[in-house]
mmCIF file of C-alpha atoms and ligand atoms in Angstrom:
data_model
loop_
_atom_site.group_PDB
_atom_site.id
_atom_site.type_symbol
_atom_site.label_atom_id
_atom_site.label_comp_id
_atom_site.label_asym_id
_atom_site.label_seq_id
_atom_site.Cartn_x
_atom_site.Cartn_y
_atom_site.Cartn_z
ATOM 1 C CA MET A 1 220.140 98.580 299.224
ATOM 2 C CA VAL A 2 221.826 95.390 300.440
ATOM 3 C CA GLU A 3 223.173 94.949 303.975
ATOM 4 C CA PRO A 4 226.889 94.269 303.353
ATOM 5 C CA VAL A 5 228.508 91.214 304.880
ATOM 6 C CA VAL A 6 232.025 89.791 304.946
ATOM 7 C CA ILE A 7 232.388 86.130 305.938
ATOM 8 C CA VAL A 8 235.606 84.139 306.227
ATOM 9 C CA HIS A 9 236.584 80.579 307.104
ATOM 10 C CA GLY A 10 239.805 79.106 308.409
ATOM 11 C CA GLY A 11 239.345 75.609 307.034
ATOM 12 C CA ALA A 12 237.160 72.613 307.719
ATOM 13 C CA TRP A 13 238.502 69.417 309.240
ATOM 14 C CA ALA A 14 239.174 68.083 312.705
ATOM 15 C CA VAL A 15 241.228 71.147 313.801
ATOM 16 C CA PRO A 16 243.097 69.976 316.930
ATOM 17 C CA GLU A 17 242.357 71.658 320.227
ATOM 18 C CA ILE A 18 245.777 73.297 320.307
ATOM 19 C CA LEU A 19 244.636 75.434 317.324
ATOM 20 C CA TRP A 20 241.102 76.342 318.458
ATOM 21 C CA ASP A 21 241.688 79.663 320.215
ATOM 22 C CA ARG A 22 244.170 80.946 317.656
ATOM 23 C CA SER A 23 241.908 79.848 314.792
ATOM 24 C CA ILE A 24 238.952 81.739 316.267
ATOM 25 C CA ALA A 25 241.102 84.824 316.862
ATOM 26 C CA GLY A 26 242.413 84.572 313.301
ATOM 27 C CA VAL A 27 239.040 84.391 311.578
ATOM 28 C CA LYS A 28 237.706 87.256 313.702
ATOM 29 C CA THR A 29 240.689 89.417 312.744
ATOM 30 C CA ALA A 30 240.316 88.546 309.053
ATOM 31 C CA ALA A 31 236.578 89.284 308.955
ATOM 32 C CA LEU A 32 237.170 92.634 310.650
ATOM 33 C CA ARG A 33 240.030 93.388 308.267
ATOM 34 C CA GLY A 34 237.818 92.702 305.243
ATOM 35 C CA TYR A 35 234.960 94.772 306.647
ATOM 36 C CA LYS A 36 237.302 97.711 307.307
ATOM 37 C CA VAL A 37 238.426 97.636 303.670
ATOM 38 C CA LEU A 38 234.756 97.719 302.650
ATOM 39 C CA GLN A 39 233.998 100.642 304.980
ATOM 40 C CA GLU A 40 236.957 102.522 303.544
ATOM 41 C CA GLY A 41 235.461 102.239 300.055
ATOM 42 C CA GLY A 42 237.281 99.158 298.804
ATOM 43 C CA SER A 43 235.704 96.946 296.158
ATOM 44 C CA VAL A 44 234.467 93.467 296.999
ATOM 45 C CA VAL A 45 237.590 92.091 295.293
ATOM 46 C CA ASP A 46 239.754 94.301 297.534
ATOM 47 C CA VAL A 47 237.852 92.946 300.541
ATOM 48 C CA ALA A 48 238.191 89.276 299.579
ATOM 49 C CA GLU A 49 241.900 89.713 298.881
ATOM 50 C CA ALA A 50 242.570 91.620 302.128
ATOM 51 C CA ALA A 51 240.699 89.116 304.293
ATOM 52 C CA VAL A 52 242.500 86.174 302.723
ATOM 53 C CA ILE A 53 245.897 87.890 303.045
ATOM 54 C CA SER A 54 245.158 88.256 306.764
ATOM 55 C CA LEU A 55 244.499 84.507 306.954
ATOM 56 C CA GLU A 56 247.508 83.599 304.769
ATOM 57 C CA ASP A 57 249.779 85.661 307.019
ATOM 58 C CA ASN A 58 248.522 83.878 310.136
ATOM 59 C CA PRO A 59 250.611 80.733 310.723
ATOM 60 C CA VAL A 60 247.713 78.943 312.400
ATOM 61 C CA PHE A 61 246.033 78.361 309.035
ATOM 62 C CA ASP A 62 246.902 76.065 306.130
ATOM 63 C CA ALA A 63 247.573 78.809 303.575
ATOM 64 C CA GLY A 64 250.549 81.060 302.871
ATOM 65 C CA THR A 65 252.604 81.019 306.078
ATOM 66 C CA GLY A 66 251.475 77.872 307.882
ATOM 67 C CA SER A 67 250.850 75.853 304.724
ATOM 68 C CA VAL A 68 251.046 72.117 305.119
ATOM 69 C CA LEU A 69 253.821 70.241 303.323
ATOM 70 C CA THR A 70 254.048 67.946 300.339
ATOM 71 C CA PHE A 71 255.386 64.438 300.816
ATOM 72 C CA ASP A 72 258.847 65.738 299.864
ATOM 73 C CA GLU A 73 258.586 68.656 302.325
ATOM 74 C CA GLN A 74 257.883 71.426 299.839
ATOM 75 C CA VAL A 75 255.396 74.300 300.130
ATOM 76 C CA GLU A 76 253.046 74.208 297.123
ATOM 77 C CA MET A 77 249.936 76.343 297.297
ATOM 78 C CA ASP A 78 246.721 76.989 295.347
ATOM 79 C CA ALA A 79 244.416 80.030 295.353
ATOM 80 C CA ILE A 80 241.501 81.594 293.522
ATOM 81 C CA ILE A 81 239.753 84.952 293.417
ATOM 82 C CA MET A 82 236.519 85.688 291.542
ATOM 83 C CA ASN A 83 234.612 88.895 290.842
ATOM 84 C CA GLY A 84 230.856 88.283 290.790
ATOM 85 C CA ALA A 85 230.079 91.445 288.825
ATOM 86 C CA THR A 86 232.165 90.492 285.811
ATOM 87 C CA MET A 87 232.644 86.795 286.543
ATOM 88 C CA GLU A 88 236.331 87.336 285.924
ATOM 89 C CA ALA A 89 238.515 84.932 287.859
ATOM 90 C CA GLY A 90 242.186 84.352 288.545
ATOM 91 C CA ALA A 91 243.802 81.280 290.004
ATOM 92 C CA VAL A 92 247.210 79.943 290.819
ATOM 93 C CA ALA A 93 248.114 76.282 291.284
ATOM 94 C CA ALA A 94 251.122 74.595 292.860
ATOM 95 C CA ILE A 95 252.943 77.892 293.278
ATOM 96 C CA ARG A 96 255.970 77.586 295.557
ATOM 97 C CA ASN A 97 257.329 79.531 298.493
ATOM 98 C CA ILE A 98 255.487 82.842 298.406
ATOM 99 C CA PRO A 99 253.545 84.235 301.371
ATOM 100 C CA ASN A 100 250.377 85.368 299.547
ATOM 101 C CA PRO A 101 249.145 83.226 296.629
ATOM 102 C CA VAL A 102 245.852 85.171 296.555
ATOM 103 C CA LYS A 103 247.784 88.259 295.405
ATOM 104 C CA VAL A 104 249.084 86.299 292.417
ATOM 105 C CA ALA A 105 245.591 84.977 291.662
ATOM 106 C CA ARG A 106 244.346 88.569 291.521
ATOM 107 C CA LEU A 107 247.236 89.639 289.276
ATOM 108 C CA ILE A 108 246.437 86.761 286.906
ATOM 109 C CA MET A 109 242.793 87.900 286.833
ATOM 110 C CA GLU A 110 243.643 91.527 286.181
ATOM 111 C CA LYS A 111 246.878 91.459 284.181
ATOM 112 C CA THR A 112 246.653 88.405 281.925
ATOM 113 C CA PRO A 113 244.191 86.961 279.396
ATOM 114 C CA HIS A 114 244.323 83.677 281.335
ATOM 115 C CA VAL A 115 242.471 82.298 284.337
ATOM 116 C CA MET A 116 245.084 80.004 285.901
ATOM 117 C CA LEU A 117 248.850 79.704 286.007
ATOM 118 C CA ALA A 118 250.591 76.747 287.609
ATOM 119 C CA GLY A 119 253.951 75.748 288.994
ATOM 120 C CA GLU A 120 257.134 77.329 287.679
ATOM 121 C CA GLY A 121 255.232 79.581 285.266
ATOM 122 C CA ALA A 122 253.177 80.952 288.132
ATOM 123 C CA ASN A 123 256.310 81.722 290.166
ATOM 124 C CA LYS A 124 257.918 83.406 287.133
ATOM 125 C CA PHE A 125 254.797 85.500 286.539
ATOM 126 C CA ALA A 126 254.648 86.486 290.211
ATOM 127 C CA SER A 127 258.261 87.611 290.213
ATOM 128 C CA GLN A 128 257.476 89.994 287.329
ATOM 129 C CA TYR A 129 255.271 91.809 289.835
ATOM 130 C CA GLY A 130 257.851 91.768 292.621
ATOM 131 C CA ILE A 131 256.473 88.668 294.343
ATOM 132 C CA ASN A 132 259.583 86.578 294.683
ATOM 133 C CA GLU A 133 260.116 83.212 296.325
ATOM 134 C CA VAL A 134 261.192 83.414 299.929
ATOM 135 C CA ASP A 135 263.174 80.914 301.951
ATOM 136 C CA LYS A 136 260.594 78.168 302.450
ATOM 137 C CA GLU A 137 261.565 77.886 306.115
ATOM 138 C CA LEU A 138 259.877 81.282 306.601
ATOM 139 C CA LEU A 139 256.554 79.679 305.604
ATOM 140 C CA ILE A 140 256.925 76.333 307.377
ATOM 141 C CA THR A 141 255.670 76.032 310.944
ATOM 142 C CA PRO A 142 256.738 73.412 313.501
ATOM 143 C CA TYR A 143 253.119 72.212 313.387
ATOM 144 C CA ALA A 144 253.336 71.585 309.621
ATOM 145 C CA LYS A 145 256.500 69.519 310.143
ATOM 146 C CA GLU A 146 254.907 67.511 312.946
ATOM 147 C CA GLU A 147 251.788 66.893 310.891
ATOM 148 C CA LEU A 148 253.845 65.651 307.930
ATOM 149 C CA ALA A 149 255.774 63.273 310.188
ATOM 150 C CA GLU A 150 252.457 62.003 311.578
ATOM 151 C CA TYR A 151 250.920 61.490 308.147
ATOM 152 C CA LYS A 152 253.982 59.661 306.887
ATOM 153 C CA LYS A 153 253.156 56.892 309.330
ATOM 154 C CA TYR A 154 250.102 56.140 307.207
ATOM 155 C CA THR A 155 249.766 55.132 303.603
ATOM 156 C CA ASN A 156 246.564 56.947 302.677
ATOM 157 C CA THR A 157 247.410 60.632 302.357
ATOM 158 C CA VAL A 158 244.154 61.605 300.674
ATOM 159 C CA TYR A 159 242.170 61.667 303.862
ATOM 160 C CA CYS A 160 238.638 62.245 302.631
ATOM 161 C CA LEU A 161 237.052 59.314 304.367
ATOM 162 C CA PHE A 162 236.424 60.161 307.982
ATOM 163 C CA ASN A 163 236.676 57.150 310.255
ATOM 164 C CA LYS A 164 236.920 54.895 307.246
ATOM 165 C CA THR A 165 240.651 54.818 306.612
ATOM 166 C CA GLU A 166 243.472 53.512 308.661
ATOM 167 C CA HIS A 167 244.123 57.138 309.523
ATOM 168 C CA ALA A 168 240.817 57.671 311.288
ATOM 169 C CA ASN A 169 239.794 61.133 312.387
ATOM 170 C CA PRO A 170 242.935 62.951 311.262
ATOM 171 C CA VAL A 171 243.990 66.028 313.138
ATOM 172 C CA GLY A 172 244.437 68.186 310.069
ATOM 173 C CA HIS A 173 243.205 71.626 309.176
ATOM 174 C CA ASP A 174 242.574 73.062 305.759
ATOM 175 C CA THR A 175 242.337 76.132 303.560
ATOM 176 C CA VAL A 176 241.073 79.679 304.125
ATOM 177 C CA GLY A 177 238.504 81.745 302.278
ATOM 178 C CA CYS A 178 236.237 84.758 302.104
ATOM 179 C CA ALA A 179 232.889 85.606 300.519
ATOM 180 C CA VAL A 180 231.593 89.174 300.444
ATOM 181 C CA VAL A 181 228.605 91.182 299.279
ATOM 182 C CA ASP A 182 228.494 94.984 299.327
ATOM 183 C CA GLN A 183 225.662 97.534 299.497
ATOM 184 C CA LYS A 184 225.113 97.340 295.736
ATOM 185 C CA GLY A 185 224.841 93.558 295.783
ATOM 186 C CA HIS A 186 228.261 93.052 294.220
ATOM 187 C CA THR A 187 229.896 89.806 295.284
ATOM 188 C CA ALA A 188 233.359 88.239 295.331
ATOM 189 C CA CYS A 189 235.098 85.219 296.765
ATOM 190 C CA ALA A 190 238.663 84.143 297.413
ATOM 191 C CA THR A 191 240.147 80.852 298.623
ATOM 192 C CA SER A 192 243.759 79.957 299.413
ATOM 193 C CA THR A 193 245.421 76.778 300.622
ATOM 194 C CA GLY A 194 248.584 74.831 301.208
ATOM 195 C CA GLY A 195 246.534 71.790 300.241
ATOM 196 C CA ILE A 196 246.659 68.545 302.150
ATOM 197 C CA THR A 197 249.568 67.229 304.178
ATOM 198 C CA ALA A 198 251.814 64.710 302.439
ATOM 199 C CA LYS A 199 250.213 65.339 299.072
ATOM 200 C CA MET A 200 252.151 64.203 296.032
ATOM 201 C CA PRO A 201 254.425 66.867 294.550
ATOM 202 C CA GLY A 202 252.456 68.677 291.850
ATOM 203 C CA ARG A 203 249.086 67.701 293.292
ATOM 204 C CA VAL A 204 246.489 70.444 292.786
ATOM 205 C CA GLY A 205 243.330 70.497 294.884
ATOM 206 C CA ASP A 206 239.952 72.116 294.526
ATOM 207 C CA SER A 207 240.839 75.582 295.755
ATOM 208 C CA PRO A 208 242.022 77.099 292.440
ATOM 209 C CA ILE A 209 239.274 75.424 290.390
ATOM 210 C CA ILE A 210 236.376 77.694 289.478
ATOM 211 C CA GLY A 211 233.160 76.114 290.703
ATOM 212 C CA ALA A 212 234.974 73.825 293.133
ATOM 213 C CA GLY A 213 237.024 76.003 295.518
ATOM 214 C CA GLY A 214 235.061 79.170 294.872
ATOM 215 C CA TYR A 215 232.433 80.819 292.734
ATOM 216 C CA ALA A 216 230.932 84.293 292.511
ATOM 217 C CA ASP A 217 228.082 85.553 290.358
ATOM 218 C CA ASP A 218 226.281 88.794 291.216
ATOM 219 C CA GLU A 219 223.031 87.285 289.943
ATOM 220 C CA VAL A 220 223.104 84.816 292.862
ATOM 221 C CA GLY A 221 225.985 85.132 295.354
ATOM 222 C CA ALA A 222 229.486 84.008 296.272
ATOM 223 C CA VAL A 223 230.930 80.878 297.881
ATOM 224 C CA SER A 224 234.287 79.685 299.241
ATOM 225 C CA THR A 225 234.746 76.001 300.058
ATOM 226 C CA THR A 226 237.109 73.907 302.156
ATOM 227 C CA GLY A 227 237.695 70.221 302.776
ATOM 228 C CA CYS A 228 238.914 67.281 300.763
ATOM 229 C CA GLY A 229 239.892 68.694 297.390
ATOM 230 C CA GLU A 230 239.576 65.378 295.592
ATOM 231 C CA ALA A 231 235.908 65.227 296.638
ATOM 232 C CA ILE A 232 235.159 68.944 296.219
ATOM 233 C CA MET A 233 236.406 68.905 292.628
ATOM 234 C CA LYS A 234 234.207 65.943 291.723
ATOM 235 C CA ALA A 235 231.201 67.566 293.415
ATOM 236 C CA CYS A 236 231.856 71.020 291.844
ATOM 237 C CA LEU A 237 230.883 72.082 295.340
ATOM 238 C CA ALA A 238 230.918 75.881 295.007
ATOM 239 C CA ARG A 239 228.940 75.811 291.759
ATOM 240 C CA HIS A 240 226.505 73.311 293.232
ATOM 241 C CA ILE A 241 225.818 75.661 296.129
ATOM 242 C CA VAL A 242 225.369 78.704 293.875
ATOM 243 C CA SER A 243 223.082 76.706 291.597
ATOM 244 C CA VAL A 244 220.836 75.730 294.496
ATOM 245 C CA MET A 245 220.821 79.335 295.743
ATOM 246 C CA GLY A 246 219.798 80.331 292.227
ATOM 247 C CA THR A 247 216.613 78.295 292.566
ATOM 248 C CA GLY A 248 215.572 80.540 295.457
ATOM 249 C CA GLN A 249 216.796 78.388 298.331
ATOM 250 C CA ASP A 250 218.417 80.133 301.296
ATOM 251 C CA VAL A 251 222.185 80.056 301.745
ATOM 252 C CA VAL A 252 222.270 77.449 304.520
ATOM 253 C CA THR A 253 219.947 75.078 302.657
ATOM 254 C CA ALA A 254 222.112 75.432 299.552
ATOM 255 C CA ILE A 255 225.343 74.656 301.431
ATOM 256 C CA LYS A 256 223.717 71.673 303.153
ATOM 257 C CA SER A 257 222.591 70.415 299.748
ATOM 258 C CA GLY A 258 226.143 70.650 298.404
ATOM 259 C CA LEU A 259 227.712 68.924 301.392
ATOM 260 C CA ASN A 260 225.046 66.226 301.411
ATOM 261 C CA HIS A 261 225.574 65.549 297.705
ATOM 262 C CA MET A 262 229.345 65.333 298.249
ATOM 263 C CA GLU A 263 228.978 62.933 301.161
ATOM 264 C CA THR A 264 226.371 60.638 299.665
ATOM 265 C CA ARG A 265 227.792 60.445 296.136
ATOM 266 C CA ILE A 266 231.522 60.815 296.746
ATOM 267 C CA ASN A 267 231.954 60.044 300.435
ATOM 268 C CA GLY A 268 233.736 63.381 300.839
ATOM 269 C CA PHE A 269 233.637 65.931 303.633
ATOM 270 C CA GLY A 270 234.205 69.642 303.982
ATOM 271 C CA GLY A 271 232.565 72.991 304.552
ATOM 272 C CA ALA A 272 231.588 76.213 302.863
ATOM 273 C CA ILE A 273 230.716 79.830 303.504
ATOM 274 C CA ALA A 274 228.378 81.813 301.263
ATOM 275 C CA VAL A 275 226.663 85.152 300.785
ATOM 276 C CA SER A 276 223.736 85.901 298.515
ATOM 277 C CA CYS A 277 223.479 89.019 296.372
ATOM 278 C CA LYS A 278 220.623 90.051 298.693
ATOM 279 C CA GLY A 279 222.868 89.997 301.780
ATOM 280 C CA ASP A 280 221.994 86.584 303.223
ATOM 281 C CA VAL A 281 224.922 84.774 304.793
ATOM 282 C CA GLY A 282 225.619 81.259 306.034
ATOM 283 C CA MET A 283 228.160 78.582 306.775
ATOM 284 C CA GLN A 284 227.986 74.808 307.209
ATOM 285 C CA PHE A 285 230.471 71.974 307.562
ATOM 286 C CA SER A 286 230.318 68.176 307.597
ATOM 287 C CA THR A 287 233.671 67.839 309.401
ATOM 288 C CA PRO A 288 234.124 68.014 313.183
ATOM 289 C CA ARG A 289 235.014 71.723 313.094
ATOM 290 C CA MET A 290 235.462 74.791 310.883
ATOM 291 C CA PRO A 291 236.452 78.217 312.244
ATOM 292 C CA TRP A 292 234.386 80.971 310.641
ATOM 293 C CA ALA A 293 233.492 84.602 311.310
ATOM 294 C CA TYR A 294 231.411 87.284 309.683
ATOM 295 C CA VAL A 295 230.644 90.963 310.156
ATOM 296 C CA ARG A 296 227.174 92.315 309.458
ATOM 297 C CA GLN A 297 225.144 95.225 310.834
ATOM 298 C CA GLY A 298 227.700 96.238 313.466
ATOM 299 C CA LYS A 299 228.050 92.742 314.893
ATOM 300 C CA LEU A 300 230.812 90.150 314.717
ATOM 301 C CA HIS A 301 229.573 86.560 314.514
ATOM 302 C CA TYR A 302 231.886 83.559 314.903
ATOM 303 C CA GLY A 303 232.241 79.916 315.837
ATOM 304 C CA ILE A 304 234.279 76.760 315.295
ATOM 305 C CA HIS A 305 232.255 73.825 316.679
ATOM 306 C CA PRO A 306 228.994 72.454 315.242
ATOM 307 C CA GLY A 307 226.106 74.688 316.319
ATOM 308 C CA GLN A 308 228.376 77.281 317.942
ATOM 309 C CA HIS A 309 227.400 80.849 316.994
ATOM 310 C CA ILE A 310 228.728 83.662 319.194
ATOM 311 C CA ILE A 311 227.756 87.279 318.526
ATOM 312 C CA GLU A 312 229.712 90.327 319.718
ATOM 313 C CA ASP A 313 228.773 93.995 319.319
ATOM 314 C CA LEU A 314 231.417 96.009 317.513
HETATM 315 N N1 LIG B 1 240.712 71.950 300.075
HETATM 316 C C1 LIG B 1 242.090 72.064 299.868
HETATM 317 C C2 LIG B 1 242.692 70.950 299.188
HETATM 318 O O1 LIG B 1 242.205 69.840 299.194
HETATM 319 O O2 LIG B 1 243.728 71.164 298.590
#
């Protein structure tokens, strides 16, 4: 029997101080929400979806409500969900103005023969299941508007290169995700994002790409990634991490390997959370911060700064 674990992240990047406390509270709430679904008999896919919905509904995170804005001030979001037992996956790209893209990703996985729908087609599909566009102002936070105004002062909006662009050490935050393993060793992951501030309209990042933004395979484990999508896609970061885990390496070593490869070969930065099918869990990030939390064996673990790992009894 495997010791179940639910881990979530609230996005790698600098994460300004004004967001620290609310980010920590948000990942704790989401991890507890996912674990409750598991305790109530939900599947690992139910858990991943519920945890990510909790994060999407929290305006502190760059996903769903709170998504960052495109250069032309639109809300365009990406998400993925993957079932490690069947390796079925669903993803949505550049969907507009809905609160919970992960719900649409799951519907695509379960109700269509496809893996990904994008743009207008994704919105049309969602509306067939009662998920209609909302007034975008309901999803846009004052912080997202301020961040867009800040980024517009700079020319390089693809901010992968820490301290190496004219926009050094950006204040941004990024993406949410969950990885879960249950008592039977079944795994799932989900990732959701508003992308990167001031992105070009129509730009799709790593989050909805299988093997980049997430990956789940019951033979090894599940991963959700965060960070610069342009780098994560080239590194196939989630698949890299699962591949290294598949050689017998522990979760943390595998994530470090993926992040190191991405930095040395692509000069890209980010973070990841992962669980193994045996119940190992870990998180790492190469950015200044990444809020994360997990529940395992009656304890809630969390942190946001490098090396920070706080444990609370439940
Ligand atoms: N990691 C999210 C993005 O780049 O879109």
